[in-house]
Amino acid sequence: MSDISDIEELPSTPPHISEKAENAVQNILPQKSKKVYEKLYQRFMDWRNTNNISTFSENVLIAYFQELMETMKSSSTWTHYSIIKTLVNINHNINISKYKKLQALLKRKSEGYVGKKAKIFSPEQIKTFIDEAPDERFLFLKVAMIFGIMGACRRHELHDLKCENVKDMNGILIVNVIETKTKVQRTFTITGKYYEISKKYMNLRPKICPTPSFFVNYLNGKCTIQNIGINKFGDIGKKIATYLNLPDPNLYTGHCFRRTSATVLVDAGGDITTLKRHGGWKSNSVAEGYIENSVQNKISISNTILNSIETSNNEINVNIPSTSRSVGPGINFSNCTINNLNIFKKSD
């Protein structure tokens, strides 16, 4: 038998390879929300230290999330779970997605929970604002609304839109949305009356403008060279709702244009494939979640069911001569239908 000292040791990973791997792992986190990830992870680690806990067992995670659920909404708890799962896996090589009891606890918390969603504008409300709001004050809001609804845009997509992403092709604006949340680039067009309104805003842009952003500040009928902050894009829906005297204007958040676009498209007859392409969604369930359960949609469904019932012919008449024809005593086939026609067998 060979001595244990004769067994060849496995080579260790060279330092420069380990450093590259470490850097690559750190880049797994999304850059825009990296600080949020680190903050929530540190909160969890501080909780462990406070309670003198040294493991990452399922019972430890259950106890931690049980405390969180006393003060957090279900949606926030799931976000916290996703972040902890990612960083515990990266930093400690432990996969907490295998903790089934923990997942069951989180799912139970979600039962019956309905999160608040941004309210949407109806086609009539959109038309009223576009047609009646004075351009002197509201031209920027009109164009942002047009781009947001025609392209199902998030607020950051409007904020990040560059002049080079908008091409004028003989009366049609072709808009490319590059910076998307799902990394799926989208293209949409603006035509007709909306094209004319958008061009009016574009023509007011200063000839010498250092910013590449498509949207620049608009005041008293003139565009300036200043950029528009992302928070201002988040308030556009609220300002439009206020102009229209709609209830709860604060619920028209930065996501209202994207949800409005999805709902209007489906109410107009768009199918799920068209909707997913329009908004850049990969999942059917996610795409459907953006559709407002609108009255118009319910009316359409009701009419479809009603028309199906009213136009159906449940009773098929059998053409029998008016003269009575009997088959055996007491059996008359006059005025019979399929529904009340009995088939008789000849007795043996």
Coordinates of C-alpha atoms in Angstrom, one line a residue:
M1 CA 0.0 0.0 0.0
S2 CA 1.3 3.4 -0.9
D3 CA 2.2 5.8 1.9
I4 CA -0.2 8.7 2.2
S5 CA 2.7 11.1 1.6
D6 CA 3.0 9.6 -1.9
I7 CA -0.4 10.9 -2.9
E8 CA 0.0 13.8 -5.2
E9 CA -1.6 17.0 -3.9
L10 CA -4.1 18.8 -6.1
P11 CA -2.7 22.1 -7.4
S12 CA -4.1 25.3 -5.8
T13 CA -5.7 28.0 -7.9
P14 CA -3.1 30.6 -9.0
P15 CA -3.6 34.0 -7.2
H16 CA -4.3 35.9 -10.5
I17 CA -7.0 33.4 -11.4
S18 CA -8.6 33.7 -8.0
E19 CA -8.5 37.5 -8.3
K20 CA -10.2 37.4 -11.7
A21 CA -12.9 35.0 -10.4
E22 CA -13.5 37.3 -7.4
N23 CA -13.9 40.3 -9.7
A24 CA -16.3 38.5 -12.0
V25 CA -18.4 37.3 -9.0
Q26 CA -18.7 40.9 -7.7
N27 CA -20.0 42.0 -11.1
I28 CA -22.9 39.6 -10.9
L29 CA -24.8 42.2 -8.9
P30 CA -26.8 44.7 -11.0
Q31 CA -24.9 48.0 -10.9
K32 CA -27.9 50.2 -10.4
S33 CA -29.1 48.4 -7.3
K34 CA -25.7 47.2 -5.9
K35 CA -25.9 49.5 -2.9
V36 CA -29.4 48.2 -2.0
Y37 CA -28.1 44.6 -2.2
E38 CA -25.2 45.4 0.1
K39 CA -27.3 47.3 2.6
L40 CA -29.9 44.5 3.0
Y41 CA -27.2 41.9 3.2
Q42 CA -25.4 43.8 5.9
R43 CA -28.7 44.1 7.8
F44 CA -29.0 40.4 7.8
M45 CA -25.3 39.9 8.9
D46 CA -25.7 42.5 11.7
W47 CA -28.8 40.6 12.9
R48 CA -26.8 37.4 13.1
N49 CA -24.0 39.0 15.1
T50 CA -26.5 40.6 17.5
N51 CA -28.0 37.2 18.1
N52 CA -24.6 35.4 18.3
I53 CA -25.5 33.2 15.3
S54 CA -22.7 31.6 13.3
T55 CA -24.6 29.4 10.8
F56 CA -26.9 29.9 7.8
S57 CA -29.3 27.1 8.6
E58 CA -32.9 27.0 7.5
N59 CA -34.1 27.7 11.0
V60 CA -31.9 30.8 11.2
L61 CA -33.4 32.1 8.0
I62 CA -36.9 31.3 9.1
A63 CA -36.4 33.2 12.3
Y64 CA -35.0 36.2 10.5
F65 CA -37.8 36.4 7.9
Q66 CA -40.4 35.8 10.6
E67 CA -39.2 39.0 12.2
L68 CA -39.2 40.9 8.9
M69 CA -42.8 39.8 8.1
E70 CA -44.1 41.6 11.2
T71 CA -43.3 45.0 9.7
M72 CA -42.8 44.4 5.9
K73 CA -45.3 43.9 3.1
S74 CA -45.2 40.6 1.2
S75 CA -43.6 42.2 -1.9
S76 CA -40.8 43.7 0.2
T77 CA -40.2 40.4 2.0
W78 CA -39.8 38.6 -1.3
T79 CA -37.3 41.3 -2.5
H80 CA -35.4 40.9 0.7
Y81 CA -35.3 37.1 0.2
S82 CA -34.1 37.3 -3.3
I83 CA -31.2 39.6 -2.3
I84 CA -30.2 37.5 0.7
K85 CA -30.3 34.4 -1.4
T86 CA -28.0 35.9 -4.0
L87 CA -25.4 37.3 -1.6
V88 CA -25.3 34.3 0.7
N89 CA -24.7 32.1 -2.3
I90 CA -21.9 34.4 -3.6
N91 CA -20.2 35.1 -0.3
H92 CA -20.7 31.7 1.5
N93 CA -21.5 29.3 -1.2
I94 CA -24.8 28.3 0.4
N95 CA -28.0 27.9 -1.6
I96 CA -30.9 28.9 0.5
S97 CA -33.4 28.3 -2.4
K98 CA -33.3 24.6 -1.1
Y99 CA -35.0 25.7 2.1
K100 CA -38.5 24.6 1.3
K101 CA -40.0 25.5 4.7
L102 CA -38.7 29.0 4.4
Q103 CA -40.3 29.3 0.9
A104 CA -43.6 27.9 2.3
L105 CA -43.5 30.6 5.1
L106 CA -43.1 33.4 2.5
K107 CA -45.8 32.0 0.3
R108 CA -48.2 31.9 3.2
K109 CA -47.5 35.5 3.9
S110 CA -48.4 36.3 0.3
E111 CA -51.8 34.7 0.4
G112 CA -54.5 37.3 -0.3
Y113 CA -52.0 40.1 -0.7
V114 CA -52.8 42.5 -3.6
G115 CA -50.1 45.0 -4.2
K116 CA -50.9 48.6 -5.3
K117 CA -50.4 49.2 -9.0
A118 CA -50.2 52.4 -10.9
K119 CA -53.5 53.7 -12.2
I120 CA -54.0 54.0 -15.9
F121 CA -55.5 56.6 -18.3
S122 CA -58.4 55.7 -20.4
P123 CA -58.3 56.4 -24.2
E124 CA -60.9 59.2 -23.6
Q125 CA -58.7 60.8 -20.9
I126 CA -55.6 60.6 -23.2
K127 CA -57.4 62.2 -26.0
T128 CA -58.8 65.0 -23.8
F129 CA -55.4 65.9 -22.5
I130 CA -53.7 65.8 -25.9
D131 CA -56.4 67.9 -27.6
E132 CA -57.3 70.4 -24.8
A133 CA -54.2 71.0 -22.7
P134 CA -52.5 74.2 -23.9
D135 CA -49.1 73.6 -25.5
E136 CA -47.7 76.7 -23.9
R137 CA -47.6 74.9 -20.5
F138 CA -48.0 71.2 -21.3
L139 CA -46.2 70.4 -24.6
F140 CA -43.4 68.5 -22.8
L141 CA -46.0 66.5 -20.8
K142 CA -47.9 65.7 -24.0
V143 CA -44.8 64.4 -25.8
A144 CA -43.6 62.4 -22.8
M145 CA -47.1 60.9 -22.6
I146 CA -47.1 60.1 -26.3
F147 CA -43.7 58.4 -26.1
G148 CA -44.6 56.6 -22.8
I149 CA -47.8 55.1 -24.1
M150 CA -46.8 54.4 -27.7
G151 CA -43.7 52.7 -26.5
A152 CA -44.8 51.2 -23.2
C153 CA -41.9 53.1 -21.6
R154 CA -40.8 53.1 -18.0
R155 CA -39.8 56.4 -16.5
H156 CA -36.1 55.6 -16.7
E157 CA -36.4 54.7 -20.4
L158 CA -37.8 58.1 -21.1
H159 CA -35.1 59.7 -19.0
D160 CA -32.3 57.8 -20.7
L161 CA -33.7 58.3 -24.3
K162 CA -31.1 60.0 -26.5
C163 CA -31.6 62.2 -29.6
E164 CA -29.7 59.5 -31.7
N165 CA -32.4 57.0 -30.7
V166 CA -35.2 59.0 -32.4
K167 CA -35.1 59.0 -36.2
D168 CA -37.5 61.1 -38.4
M169 CA -38.4 59.0 -41.5
N170 CA -40.6 61.2 -43.7
G171 CA -43.5 61.8 -41.3
I172 CA -42.8 58.8 -39.0
L173 CA -40.7 58.8 -35.8
I174 CA -38.8 55.6 -35.3
V175 CA -37.8 55.3 -31.6
N176 CA -35.3 52.7 -30.3
V177 CA -35.4 52.0 -26.6
I178 CA -31.9 50.8 -25.8
E179 CA -31.5 51.0 -22.0
T180 CA -34.2 48.6 -20.7
K181 CA -34.7 46.8 -17.5
T182 CA -34.9 43.4 -19.1
K183 CA -32.0 44.1 -21.5
V184 CA -34.4 43.6 -24.4
Q185 CA -34.2 46.5 -26.9
R186 CA -37.5 47.7 -28.3
T187 CA -38.6 49.8 -31.3
F188 CA -41.8 51.7 -31.7
T189 CA -43.1 54.4 -34.1
I190 CA -45.0 57.6 -33.7
T191 CA -47.3 58.7 -36.6
G192 CA -50.1 61.0 -37.5
K193 CA -51.2 63.7 -35.1
Y194 CA -48.8 62.4 -32.5
Y195 CA -45.9 62.9 -34.9
E196 CA -46.8 66.5 -35.5
I197 CA -47.0 67.2 -31.7
S198 CA -43.7 65.5 -31.1
K199 CA -42.0 67.4 -34.0
K200 CA -43.2 70.7 -32.6
Y201 CA -41.3 69.9 -29.3
M202 CA -38.3 68.7 -31.2
N203 CA -38.1 71.8 -33.3
L204 CA -38.0 73.9 -30.1
R205 CA -34.8 72.3 -29.0
P206 CA -31.9 74.8 -28.9
K207 CA -29.6 74.4 -31.9
I208 CA -26.6 74.4 -29.6
C209 CA -27.4 71.9 -26.9
P210 CA -24.6 70.1 -25.0
T211 CA -26.8 67.3 -23.7
P212 CA -27.5 64.2 -25.9
S213 CA -30.8 63.6 -24.0
F214 CA -33.9 63.7 -26.2
F215 CA -36.0 65.3 -23.4
V216 CA -34.8 68.7 -22.2
N217 CA -36.4 71.2 -19.9
Y218 CA -39.5 73.1 -21.3
L219 CA -40.8 76.4 -19.9
N220 CA -43.3 78.9 -21.2
G221 CA -43.2 77.6 -24.8
K222 CA -39.4 77.2 -25.0
C223 CA -36.9 74.4 -24.6
T224 CA -33.7 75.1 -22.6
I225 CA -30.4 73.1 -22.5
Q226 CA -31.0 71.6 -19.1
N227 CA -31.6 67.9 -18.6
I228 CA -34.8 66.6 -17.0
G229 CA -34.3 64.6 -13.8
I230 CA -35.7 61.1 -13.5
N231 CA -38.0 62.1 -10.6
K232 CA -39.7 64.7 -12.8
F233 CA -40.5 61.9 -15.2
G234 CA -42.0 60.0 -12.3
D235 CA -44.4 62.9 -11.6
I236 CA -45.7 63.3 -15.2
G237 CA -48.7 61.0 -14.7
K238 CA -49.6 62.8 -11.5
K239 CA -49.5 66.2 -13.2
I240 CA -51.7 65.0 -16.1
A241 CA -54.2 63.4 -13.7
T242 CA -54.3 66.7 -11.7
Y243 CA -55.1 68.6 -14.9
L244 CA -57.8 66.1 -15.8
N245 CA -59.2 66.4 -12.2
L246 CA -58.9 62.6 -11.7
P247 CA -59.3 61.2 -8.2
D248 CA -56.1 60.0 -6.4
P249 CA -53.6 61.6 -8.8
N250 CA -50.7 60.3 -6.6
L251 CA -51.5 56.8 -7.9
Y252 CA -50.5 57.8 -11.4
T253 CA -46.9 56.9 -10.9
G254 CA -43.9 56.6 -13.2
H255 CA -45.3 53.2 -14.3
C256 CA -48.7 54.4 -15.4
F257 CA -47.8 54.9 -19.1
R258 CA -46.5 51.4 -19.4
R259 CA -49.6 49.9 -17.8
T260 CA -51.8 52.2 -19.8
S261 CA -50.1 51.1 -23.1
A262 CA -50.6 47.4 -22.3
T263 CA -54.3 47.9 -21.4
V264 CA -55.1 50.0 -24.4
L265 CA -53.4 47.5 -26.8
V266 CA -55.2 44.5 -25.4
D267 CA -58.6 46.3 -25.2
A268 CA -58.1 47.1 -28.9
G269 CA -57.7 43.5 -29.8
G270 CA -54.0 42.8 -29.3
D271 CA -53.1 39.2 -28.4
I272 CA -50.5 38.1 -25.8
T273 CA -47.7 37.7 -28.4
T274 CA -48.2 41.2 -29.7
L275 CA -48.3 42.5 -26.1
K276 CA -45.0 40.7 -25.1
R277 CA -43.2 42.1 -28.2
H278 CA -44.6 45.6 -27.5
G279 CA -43.4 45.8 -23.9
G280 CA -40.4 43.5 -24.2
W281 CA -41.8 40.9 -21.7
K282 CA -40.6 37.3 -21.8
S283 CA -43.2 35.8 -19.5
N284 CA -47.0 35.6 -20.2
S285 CA -47.8 36.1 -16.6
V286 CA -45.7 39.2 -16.2
A287 CA -47.1 40.7 -19.4
E288 CA -50.7 40.0 -18.3
G289 CA -50.0 41.6 -14.9
Y290 CA -49.6 44.9 -16.7
I291 CA -53.1 44.8 -18.1
E292 CA -55.7 46.7 -16.1
N293 CA -58.8 44.8 -15.3
S294 CA -60.7 47.5 -17.1
V295 CA -64.5 47.9 -17.5
Q296 CA -64.1 48.0 -21.3
N297 CA -62.4 44.7 -21.2
K298 CA -65.1 43.2 -19.0
I299 CA -67.8 44.6 -21.4
S300 CA -66.0 43.0 -24.3
I301 CA -65.9 39.6 -22.6
S302 CA -69.6 39.9 -21.6
N303 CA -70.6 40.8 -25.2
T304 CA -68.6 37.9 -26.5
I305 CA -70.4 35.4 -24.2
L306 CA -73.8 37.0 -24.9
N307 CA -73.4 36.9 -28.7
S308 CA -72.3 33.3 -28.5
I309 CA -75.4 32.3 -26.6
E310 CA -77.8 34.4 -28.7
T311 CA -76.5 33.3 -32.1
S312 CA -76.3 29.6 -31.3
N313 CA -79.0 27.2 -32.4
N314 CA -79.4 24.6 -29.7
E315 CA -82.4 23.0 -31.4
I316 CA -82.1 21.4 -34.9
N317 CA -85.5 20.8 -36.5
V318 CA -86.1 17.6 -38.4
N319 CA -88.0 18.1 -41.6
I320 CA -91.0 15.8 -41.3
P321 CA -93.9 16.0 -43.6
S322 CA -97.0 17.7 -42.1
T323 CA -98.9 14.5 -42.5
S324 CA -98.7 12.4 -39.3
R325 CA -96.6 9.3 -39.6
S326 CA -96.8 6.8 -36.9
V327 CA -94.5 3.9 -36.2
G328 CA -96.5 1.5 -34.1
P329 CA -99.4 2.4 -31.9
G330 CA -99.2 5.7 -30.0
I331 CA -95.9 6.9 -31.7
N332 CA -96.3 10.0 -33.8
F333 CA -93.4 11.8 -35.5
S334 CA -95.2 15.0 -36.4
N335 CA -93.3 18.2 -35.3
C336 CA -90.4 16.3 -33.8
T337 CA -87.0 17.8 -33.0
I338 CA -83.6 16.3 -32.3
N339 CA -84.0 17.3 -28.7
N340 CA -87.2 15.4 -28.1
L341 CA -86.8 12.6 -30.6
N342 CA -86.5 9.2 -29.0
I343 CA -84.9 6.3 -30.9
F344 CA -86.8 3.1 -30.6
K345 CA -85.4 -0.3 -31.0
K346 CA -87.4 -3.1 -32.5
S347 CA -88.2 -5.6 -29.8
D348 CA -86.7 -9.1 -30.1

